[in-house]
Short mmCIF file of C-alpha atoms in Angstrom, two decimals:
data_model
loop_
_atom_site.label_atom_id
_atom_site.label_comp_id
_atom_site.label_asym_id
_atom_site.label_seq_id
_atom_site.Cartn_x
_atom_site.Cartn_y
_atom_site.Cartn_z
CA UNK L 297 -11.05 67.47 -9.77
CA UNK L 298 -8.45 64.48 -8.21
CA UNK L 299 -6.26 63.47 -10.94
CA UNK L 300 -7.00 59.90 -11.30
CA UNK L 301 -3.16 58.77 -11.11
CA UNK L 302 -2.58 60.53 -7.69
CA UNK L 303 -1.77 57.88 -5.26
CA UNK L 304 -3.73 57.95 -2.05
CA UNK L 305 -2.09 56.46 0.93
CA UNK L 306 -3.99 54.60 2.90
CA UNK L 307 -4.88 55.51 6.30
CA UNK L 308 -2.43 54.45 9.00
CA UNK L 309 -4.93 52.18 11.31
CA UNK L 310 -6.44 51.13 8.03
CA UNK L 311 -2.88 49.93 7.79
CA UNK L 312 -2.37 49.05 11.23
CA UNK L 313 -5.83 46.59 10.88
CA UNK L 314 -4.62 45.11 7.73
CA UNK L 315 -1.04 44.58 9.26
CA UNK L 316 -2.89 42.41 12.36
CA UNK L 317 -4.95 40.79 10.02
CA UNK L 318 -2.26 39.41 8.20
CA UNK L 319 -0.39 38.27 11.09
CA UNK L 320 -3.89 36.55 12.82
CA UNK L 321 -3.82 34.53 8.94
CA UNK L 322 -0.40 33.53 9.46
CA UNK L 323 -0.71 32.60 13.14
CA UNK L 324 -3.40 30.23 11.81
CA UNK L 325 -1.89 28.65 8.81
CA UNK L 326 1.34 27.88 11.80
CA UNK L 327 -1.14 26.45 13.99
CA UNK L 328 -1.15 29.32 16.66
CA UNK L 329 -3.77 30.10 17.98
CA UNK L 330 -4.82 33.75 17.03
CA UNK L 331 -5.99 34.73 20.45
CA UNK L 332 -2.35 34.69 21.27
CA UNK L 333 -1.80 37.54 19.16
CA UNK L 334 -4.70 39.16 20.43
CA UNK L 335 -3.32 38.98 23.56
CA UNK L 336 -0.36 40.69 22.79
CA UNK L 337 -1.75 43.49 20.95
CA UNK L 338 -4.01 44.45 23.80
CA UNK L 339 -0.60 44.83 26.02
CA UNK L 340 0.68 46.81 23.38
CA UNK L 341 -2.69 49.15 23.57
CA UNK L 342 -2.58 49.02 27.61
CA UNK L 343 1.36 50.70 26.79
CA UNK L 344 -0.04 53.43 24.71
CA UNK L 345 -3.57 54.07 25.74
CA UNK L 346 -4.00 52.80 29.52
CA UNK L 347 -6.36 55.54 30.35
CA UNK L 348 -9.78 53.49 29.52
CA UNK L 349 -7.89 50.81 31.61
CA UNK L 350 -7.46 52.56 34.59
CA UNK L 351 -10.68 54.49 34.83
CA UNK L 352 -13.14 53.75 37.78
CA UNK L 353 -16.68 53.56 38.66
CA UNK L 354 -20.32 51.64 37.70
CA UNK L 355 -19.34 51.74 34.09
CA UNK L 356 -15.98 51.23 33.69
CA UNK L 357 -13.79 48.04 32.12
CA UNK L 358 -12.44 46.86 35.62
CA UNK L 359 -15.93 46.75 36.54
CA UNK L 360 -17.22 44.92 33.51
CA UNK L 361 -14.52 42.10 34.34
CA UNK L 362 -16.18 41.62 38.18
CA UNK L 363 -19.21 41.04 36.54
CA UNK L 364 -17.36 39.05 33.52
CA UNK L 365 -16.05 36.51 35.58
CA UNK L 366 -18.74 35.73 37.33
CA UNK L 367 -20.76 34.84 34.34
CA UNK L 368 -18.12 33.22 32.74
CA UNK L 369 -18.01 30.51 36.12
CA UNK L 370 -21.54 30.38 35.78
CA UNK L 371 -21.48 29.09 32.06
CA UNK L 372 -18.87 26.87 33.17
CA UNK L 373 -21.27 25.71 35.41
CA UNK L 374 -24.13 25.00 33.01
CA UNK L 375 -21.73 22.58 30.65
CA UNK L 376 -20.96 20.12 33.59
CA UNK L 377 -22.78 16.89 33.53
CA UNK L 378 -22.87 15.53 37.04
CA UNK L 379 -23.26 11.95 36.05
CA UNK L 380 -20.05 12.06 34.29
CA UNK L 381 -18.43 13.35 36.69
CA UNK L 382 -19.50 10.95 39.01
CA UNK L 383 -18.30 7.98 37.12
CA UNK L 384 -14.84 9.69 36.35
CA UNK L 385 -14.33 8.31 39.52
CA UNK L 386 -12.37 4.62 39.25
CA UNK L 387 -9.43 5.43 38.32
CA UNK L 388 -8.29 6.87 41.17
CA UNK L 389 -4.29 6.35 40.42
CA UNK L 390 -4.33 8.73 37.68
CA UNK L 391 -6.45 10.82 39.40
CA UNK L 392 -4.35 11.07 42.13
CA UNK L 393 -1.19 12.07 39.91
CA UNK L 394 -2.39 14.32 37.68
CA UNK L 395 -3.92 16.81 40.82
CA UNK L 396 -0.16 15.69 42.43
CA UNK L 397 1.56 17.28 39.79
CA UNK L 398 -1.01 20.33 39.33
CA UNK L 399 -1.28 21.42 43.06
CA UNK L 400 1.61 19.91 44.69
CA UNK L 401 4.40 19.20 41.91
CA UNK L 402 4.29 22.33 40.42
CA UNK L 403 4.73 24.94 43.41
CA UNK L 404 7.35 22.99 44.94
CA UNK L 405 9.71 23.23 42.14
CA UNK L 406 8.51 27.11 41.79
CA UNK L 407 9.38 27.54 45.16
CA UNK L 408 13.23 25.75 44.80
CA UNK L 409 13.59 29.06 41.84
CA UNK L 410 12.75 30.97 44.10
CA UNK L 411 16.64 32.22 45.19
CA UNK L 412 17.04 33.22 41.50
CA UNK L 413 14.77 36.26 42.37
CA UNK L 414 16.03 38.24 45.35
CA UNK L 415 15.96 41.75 44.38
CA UNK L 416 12.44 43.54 44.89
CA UNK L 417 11.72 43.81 41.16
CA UNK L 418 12.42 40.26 40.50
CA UNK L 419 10.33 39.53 43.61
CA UNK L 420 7.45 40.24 41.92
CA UNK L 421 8.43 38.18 38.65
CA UNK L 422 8.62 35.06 40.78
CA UNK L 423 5.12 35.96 42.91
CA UNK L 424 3.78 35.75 39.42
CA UNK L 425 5.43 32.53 38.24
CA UNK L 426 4.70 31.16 41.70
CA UNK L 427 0.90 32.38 40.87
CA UNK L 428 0.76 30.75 37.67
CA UNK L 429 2.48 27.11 39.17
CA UNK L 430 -0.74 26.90 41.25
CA UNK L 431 -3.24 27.73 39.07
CA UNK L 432 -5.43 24.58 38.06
CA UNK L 433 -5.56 22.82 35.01
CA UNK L 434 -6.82 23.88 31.80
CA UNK L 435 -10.07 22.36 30.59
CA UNK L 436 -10.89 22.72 26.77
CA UNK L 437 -6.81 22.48 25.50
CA UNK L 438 -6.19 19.87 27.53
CA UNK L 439 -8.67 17.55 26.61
CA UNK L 440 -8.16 18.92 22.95
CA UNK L 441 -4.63 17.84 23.34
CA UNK L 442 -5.46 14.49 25.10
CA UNK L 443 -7.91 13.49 21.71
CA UNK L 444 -5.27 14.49 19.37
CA UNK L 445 -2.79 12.41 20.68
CA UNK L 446 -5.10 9.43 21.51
CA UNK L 447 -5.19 9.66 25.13
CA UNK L 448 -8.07 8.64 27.84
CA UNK L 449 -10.34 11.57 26.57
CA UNK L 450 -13.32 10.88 29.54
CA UNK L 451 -10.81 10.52 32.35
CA UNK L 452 -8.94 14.10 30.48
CA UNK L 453 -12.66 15.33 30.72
CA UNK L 454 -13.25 14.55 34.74
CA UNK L 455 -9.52 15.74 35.76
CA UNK L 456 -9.79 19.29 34.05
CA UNK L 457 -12.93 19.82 35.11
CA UNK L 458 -12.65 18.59 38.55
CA UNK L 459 -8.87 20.29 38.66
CA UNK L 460 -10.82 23.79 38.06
CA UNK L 461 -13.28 23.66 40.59
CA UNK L 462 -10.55 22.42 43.41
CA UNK L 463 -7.97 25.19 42.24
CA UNK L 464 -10.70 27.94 43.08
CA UNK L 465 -9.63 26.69 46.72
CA UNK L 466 -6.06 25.55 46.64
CA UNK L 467 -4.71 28.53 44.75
CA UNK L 468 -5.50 30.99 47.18
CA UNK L 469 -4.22 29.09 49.84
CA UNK L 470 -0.90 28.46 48.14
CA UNK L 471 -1.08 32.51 47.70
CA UNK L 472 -2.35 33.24 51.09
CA UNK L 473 1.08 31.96 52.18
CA UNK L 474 3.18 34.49 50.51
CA UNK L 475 1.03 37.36 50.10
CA UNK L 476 0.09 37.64 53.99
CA UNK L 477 3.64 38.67 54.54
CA UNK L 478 4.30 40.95 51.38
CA UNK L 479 1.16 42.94 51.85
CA UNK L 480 -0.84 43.86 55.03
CA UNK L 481 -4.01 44.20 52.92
CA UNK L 482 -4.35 40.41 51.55
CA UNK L 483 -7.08 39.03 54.04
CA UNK L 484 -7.29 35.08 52.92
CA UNK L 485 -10.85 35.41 54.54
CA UNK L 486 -11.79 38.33 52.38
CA UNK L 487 -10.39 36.92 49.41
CA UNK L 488 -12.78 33.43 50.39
CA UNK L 489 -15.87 35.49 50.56
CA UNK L 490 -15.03 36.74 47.39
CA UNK L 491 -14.54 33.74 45.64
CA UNK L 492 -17.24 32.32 47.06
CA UNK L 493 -19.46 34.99 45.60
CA UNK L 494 -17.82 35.55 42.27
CA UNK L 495 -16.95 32.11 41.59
CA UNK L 496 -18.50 29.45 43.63
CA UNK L 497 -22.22 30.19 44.02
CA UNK L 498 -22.32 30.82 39.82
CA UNK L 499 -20.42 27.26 39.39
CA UNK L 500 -22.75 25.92 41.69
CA UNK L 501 -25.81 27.78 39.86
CA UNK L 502 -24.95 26.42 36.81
CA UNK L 503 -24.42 22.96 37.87
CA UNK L 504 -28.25 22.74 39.24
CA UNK L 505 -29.38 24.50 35.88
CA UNK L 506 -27.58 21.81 33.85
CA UNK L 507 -30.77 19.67 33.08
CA UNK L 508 -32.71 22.61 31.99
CA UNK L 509 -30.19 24.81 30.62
CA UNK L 510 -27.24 22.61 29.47
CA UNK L 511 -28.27 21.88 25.89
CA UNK L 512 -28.67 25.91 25.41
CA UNK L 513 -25.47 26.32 27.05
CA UNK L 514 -23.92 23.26 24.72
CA UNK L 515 -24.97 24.67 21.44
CA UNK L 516 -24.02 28.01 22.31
CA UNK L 517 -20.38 27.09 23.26
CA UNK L 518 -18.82 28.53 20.47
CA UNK L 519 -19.61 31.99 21.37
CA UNK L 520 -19.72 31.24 25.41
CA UNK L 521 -15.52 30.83 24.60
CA UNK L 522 -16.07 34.08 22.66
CA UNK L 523 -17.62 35.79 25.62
CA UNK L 524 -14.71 34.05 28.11
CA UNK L 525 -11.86 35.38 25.53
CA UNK L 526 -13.50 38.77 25.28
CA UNK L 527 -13.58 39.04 29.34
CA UNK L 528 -10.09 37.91 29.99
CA UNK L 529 -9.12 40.38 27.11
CA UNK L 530 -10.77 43.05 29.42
CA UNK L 531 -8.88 41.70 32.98
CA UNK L 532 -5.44 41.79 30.72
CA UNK L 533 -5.99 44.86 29.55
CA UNK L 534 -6.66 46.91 32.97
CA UNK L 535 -4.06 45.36 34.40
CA UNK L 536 -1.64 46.68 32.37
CA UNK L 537 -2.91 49.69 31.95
CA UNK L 538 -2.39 49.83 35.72
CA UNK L 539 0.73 48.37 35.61
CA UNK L 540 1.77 50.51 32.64
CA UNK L 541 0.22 54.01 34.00
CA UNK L 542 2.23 53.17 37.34
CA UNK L 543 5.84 52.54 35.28
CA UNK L 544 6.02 49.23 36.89
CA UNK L 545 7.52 47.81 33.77
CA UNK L 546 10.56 50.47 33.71
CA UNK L 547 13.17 47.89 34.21
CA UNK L 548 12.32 45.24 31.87
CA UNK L 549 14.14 44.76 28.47
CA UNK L 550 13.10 42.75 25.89
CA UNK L 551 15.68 39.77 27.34
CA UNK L 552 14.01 40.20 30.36
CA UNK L 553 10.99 38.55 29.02
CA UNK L 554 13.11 36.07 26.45
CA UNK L 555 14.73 34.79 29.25
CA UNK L 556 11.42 34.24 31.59
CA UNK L 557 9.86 32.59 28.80
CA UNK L 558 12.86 30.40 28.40
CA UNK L 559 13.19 29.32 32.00
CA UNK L 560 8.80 28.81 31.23
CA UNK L 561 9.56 26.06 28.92
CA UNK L 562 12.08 24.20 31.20
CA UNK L 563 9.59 24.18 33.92
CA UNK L 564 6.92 22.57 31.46
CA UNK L 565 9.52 19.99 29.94
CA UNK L 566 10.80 19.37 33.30
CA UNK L 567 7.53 18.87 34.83
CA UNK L 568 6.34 16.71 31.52
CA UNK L 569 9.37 14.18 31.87
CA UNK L 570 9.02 13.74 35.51
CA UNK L 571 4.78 12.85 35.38
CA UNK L 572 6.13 10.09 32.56
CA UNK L 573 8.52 8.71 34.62
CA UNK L 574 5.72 8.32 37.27
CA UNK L 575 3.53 7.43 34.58
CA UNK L 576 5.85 4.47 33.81
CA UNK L 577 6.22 3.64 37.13
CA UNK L 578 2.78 3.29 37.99
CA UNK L 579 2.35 0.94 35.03
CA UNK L 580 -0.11 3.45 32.90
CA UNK L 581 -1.49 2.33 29.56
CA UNK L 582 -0.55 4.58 26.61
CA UNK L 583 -4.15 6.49 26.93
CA UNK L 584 -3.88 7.28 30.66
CA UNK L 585 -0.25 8.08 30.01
CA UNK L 586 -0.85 10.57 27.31
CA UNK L 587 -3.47 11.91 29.99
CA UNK L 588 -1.42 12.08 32.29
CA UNK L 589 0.94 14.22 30.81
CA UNK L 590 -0.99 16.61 29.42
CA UNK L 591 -3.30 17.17 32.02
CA UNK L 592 -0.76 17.70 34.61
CA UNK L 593 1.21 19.83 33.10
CA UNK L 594 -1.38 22.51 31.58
CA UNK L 595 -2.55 25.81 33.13
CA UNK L 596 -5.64 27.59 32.76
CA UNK L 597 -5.27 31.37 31.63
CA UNK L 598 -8.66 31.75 32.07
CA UNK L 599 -8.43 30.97 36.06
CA UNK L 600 -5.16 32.70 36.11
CA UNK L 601 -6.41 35.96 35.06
CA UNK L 602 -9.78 35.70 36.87
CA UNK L 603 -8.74 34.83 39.61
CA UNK L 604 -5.92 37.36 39.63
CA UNK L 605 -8.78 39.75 39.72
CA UNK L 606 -9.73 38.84 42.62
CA UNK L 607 -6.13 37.83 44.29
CA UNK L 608 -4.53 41.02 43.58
CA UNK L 609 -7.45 43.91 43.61
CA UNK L 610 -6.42 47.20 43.09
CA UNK L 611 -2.34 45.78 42.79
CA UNK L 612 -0.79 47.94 40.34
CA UNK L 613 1.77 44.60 40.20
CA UNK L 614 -1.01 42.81 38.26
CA UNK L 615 0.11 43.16 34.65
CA UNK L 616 3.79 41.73 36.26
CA UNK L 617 1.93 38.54 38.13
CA UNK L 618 -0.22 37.58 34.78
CA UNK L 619 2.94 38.05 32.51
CA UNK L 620 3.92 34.39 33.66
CA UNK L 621 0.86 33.36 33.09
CA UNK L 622 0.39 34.55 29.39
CA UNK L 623 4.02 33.27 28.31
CA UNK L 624 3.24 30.01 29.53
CA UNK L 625 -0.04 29.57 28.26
CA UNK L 626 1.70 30.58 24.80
CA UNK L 627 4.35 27.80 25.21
CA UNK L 628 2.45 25.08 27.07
CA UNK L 629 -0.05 25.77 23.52
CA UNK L 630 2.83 25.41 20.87
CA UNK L 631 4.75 23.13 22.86
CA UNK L 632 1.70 20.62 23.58
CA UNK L 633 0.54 20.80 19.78
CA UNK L 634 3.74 19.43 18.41
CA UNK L 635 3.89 16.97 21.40
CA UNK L 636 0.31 15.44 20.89
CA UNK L 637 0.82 15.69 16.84
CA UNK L 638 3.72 13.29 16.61
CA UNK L 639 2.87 10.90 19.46
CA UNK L 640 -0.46 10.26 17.11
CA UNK L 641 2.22 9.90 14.10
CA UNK L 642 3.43 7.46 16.32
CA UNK L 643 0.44 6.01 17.19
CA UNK L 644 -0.09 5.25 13.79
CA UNK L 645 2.98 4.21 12.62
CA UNK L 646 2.54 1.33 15.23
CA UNK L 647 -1.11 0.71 14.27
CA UNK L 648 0.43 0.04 10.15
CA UNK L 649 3.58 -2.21 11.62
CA UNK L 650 1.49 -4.15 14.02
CA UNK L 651 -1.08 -4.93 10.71
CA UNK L 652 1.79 -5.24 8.02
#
C-alpha cells in the first residue's frame, strides 16, 4: 500500500504542458499574442523531433500544408464582399502610397542591406529578409490596428485585402529576380502555374461563392483563423524540420538572431517614419494617416509562409527564409500595439481639451 505522504512527482510533459500554459497566460495578460509562443515552441519541436516533418508521401504534414493553403485562400475568398471593394476605390492617393510602400518601398531599402550579407550563410539570411520585404500586407492586424487607433477602418479594409491578392503576383516576381540566378531549378513559370492553382482559382472560387456562402463563412471566422493558424503551424514546422534535419542552422548563435531581430525593428520604424512624412506631405487627415502607416508597414505571415511553400519547394533553406518573417511578424505585432494604443490616448486627450 503507497504511503499517503510519499510525494509523487509529476510527470515531465505533464510539467512541460503546465510550463507552456503558464507562459500562453502571461503572454496574454502582456498583450502578446499567444500564437507567438506557439510559434516558437513548434521550432523548438522541429529541433528535437523533425522526423514527422520531413517525412513524404499522400499522408504526410508537407502534404497536408499543399492542401492547407489552398483552402485557407479559398476561405479568404468567401469573406470578400465585392461591392466594398469596389467602392474602396476614391481615394486613390492613399491607395497609391500604402501599395508604394508595401511593394516598392520596402524591397528597395532591403536591397541597399543587402552588402551587409556577403558570405554564403548570410546570403541566405538576407534572401529571407528580402522575401519577407515583399510579402503583401497583413489583413486582420492591420485593420485591427487601424480601429484601435482611430484610423480610416473601410479604406484599412480595401488596402489589405486588395494588397493580398496583388502580392500573390508581385512577390514572386520580386523573387523570380534573385532566385533565377541562385538556383537553376526556380522556373518563375512553374512557380505561376502553381500559384495560380493553389492560390488564385480558390480566391477566385470563393469570391463567386460570397453571396451564397459568405454569411457561413462570416460566422464561422473564428475557427476559419483557427484552421489558417493550425496550417501555417504545419508549413513552419516542416520547414524546420528540414532545415533542422539538414544542420542548416549550425552557425547561428543566439546573437545571431538578437541581432536580425534588431536590425527587423529599424526597418519597421524606418519604414513607419518615412510613410508619415509622405503622409504629411500629401496633406492626409489623421484617419487616412493612421492608415497609412499601419497598412504600409505590416506583413502577412500567413502569405509569407504559404507562399514560401510554394517559392522554395523542397529548399532545405526554408526554415532560414521564414525566420525573417516570424521575427518580424512578432515585432511589427508588439511594436504596432503600443503604437495604435497611445495615438488613441492621444486621440482622446484632444477630444477632452477641445470640449473643456
Amino acid at each position: 500500500m503507497q504511503n499517503p505522504n510519499t510525494r509523487i512527482d509529476p510527470d515531465p510533459v505533464d510539467k512541460q504542458i503546465t510550463f507552456f500554459q503558464k507562459m500562453l497566460k502571461l503572454a496574454g495578460l502582456a498583450g502578446l499574442d499567444p500564437f507567438i509562443l506557439i510559434l516558437a515552441f513548434v521550432i523548438i519541436l522541429a529541433n528535437f523531433w523533425p522526423e514527422p516533418g520531413i517525412q513524404e508521401g499522400p499522408f504526410s504534414l508537407a502534404e497536408l500544408a499543399n492542401y492547407g493553403v489552398s483552402f485557407i485562400f479559398f476561405f479568404y475568398g468567401l469573406r470578400q464582399e465585392p461591392e466594398k471593394l469596389k467602392a474602396g476605390l476614391s481615394n486613390w492617393k492613399l491607395h497609391l502610397l500604402i501599395h508604394f510602400t508595401t511593394f516598392l518601398l520596402f524591397p528597395l531599402l532591403a536591397l541597399l542591406g543587402k552588402t551587409l550579407f556577403e558570405t554564403p550563410d548570410s546570403e541566405v539570411l538576407w534572401l529571407g529578409i528580402f522575401f519577407q520585404a515583399t510579402l503583401p500586407s497583413t489583413v486582420s492586424s492591420a485593420v485591427v490596428m487601424v480601429s484601435i487607433a482611430g484610423g480610416n477602418i473601410p479604406a484599412a479594409i480595401f488596402n489589405a485585402s486588395i494588397s493580398s491578392m496583388v502580392g500573390v503576383f508581385i512577390t514572386p516576381l520580386w523573387m523570380g529576380l534573385f532566385l533565377n540566378s541562385a538556383s537553376e531549378s526556380f522556373d518563375l513559370s512553374q512557380v505561376f502555374i502553381k500559384l495560380i492553382i493553389q492560390v488564385i482559382i480558390p480566391v477566385i472560387l470563393g469570391i463567386l461563392l460570397h453571396r451564397k456562402l459568405g454569411k457561413i463563412a462570416e460566422k464561422y471566422r473564428k475557427q476559419m483563423r483557427y484552421f489558417d493558424q493550425t496550417i501555417i503551424l504545419v508549413i513552419v514546422y516542416t520547414s524546420f524540420s528540414e532545415s533542422f534535419s539538414q544542420n542548416m542552422f549550425a552557425g547561428f548563435k543566439v546573437w545571431n538572431v538578437i541581432f536580425l531581430g534588431l536590425g527587423l525593428m529599424v526597418f519597421f520604424l524606418l519604414v513607419l517614419f518615412i510613410v508619415n512624412l509622405i503622409s504629411k506631405a500629401l496633406h492626409f487627415s489623421r484617419e487616412d494617416k493612421i492608415t497609412a502607416m499601419f497598412c504600409g508597414s505590416k506583413k502577412s505571415l500567413v502569405h509569407g509562409t504559404v507562399m514560401a511553400k510554394v517559392l522554395f519547394v523542397n529548399s532545405v533553406n526554408t526554415g532560414i527564409i521564414l525566420l525573417p518573417v516570424m521575427l518580424y511578424h512578432t515585432l511589427q505585432m508588439v511594436v504596432a500595439s503600443i503604437l495604435a494604443k497611445k495615438m488613441a490616448r492621444d486621440a482622446e486627450e484632444r477630444g477632452r481639451t477641445e470640449k473643456g
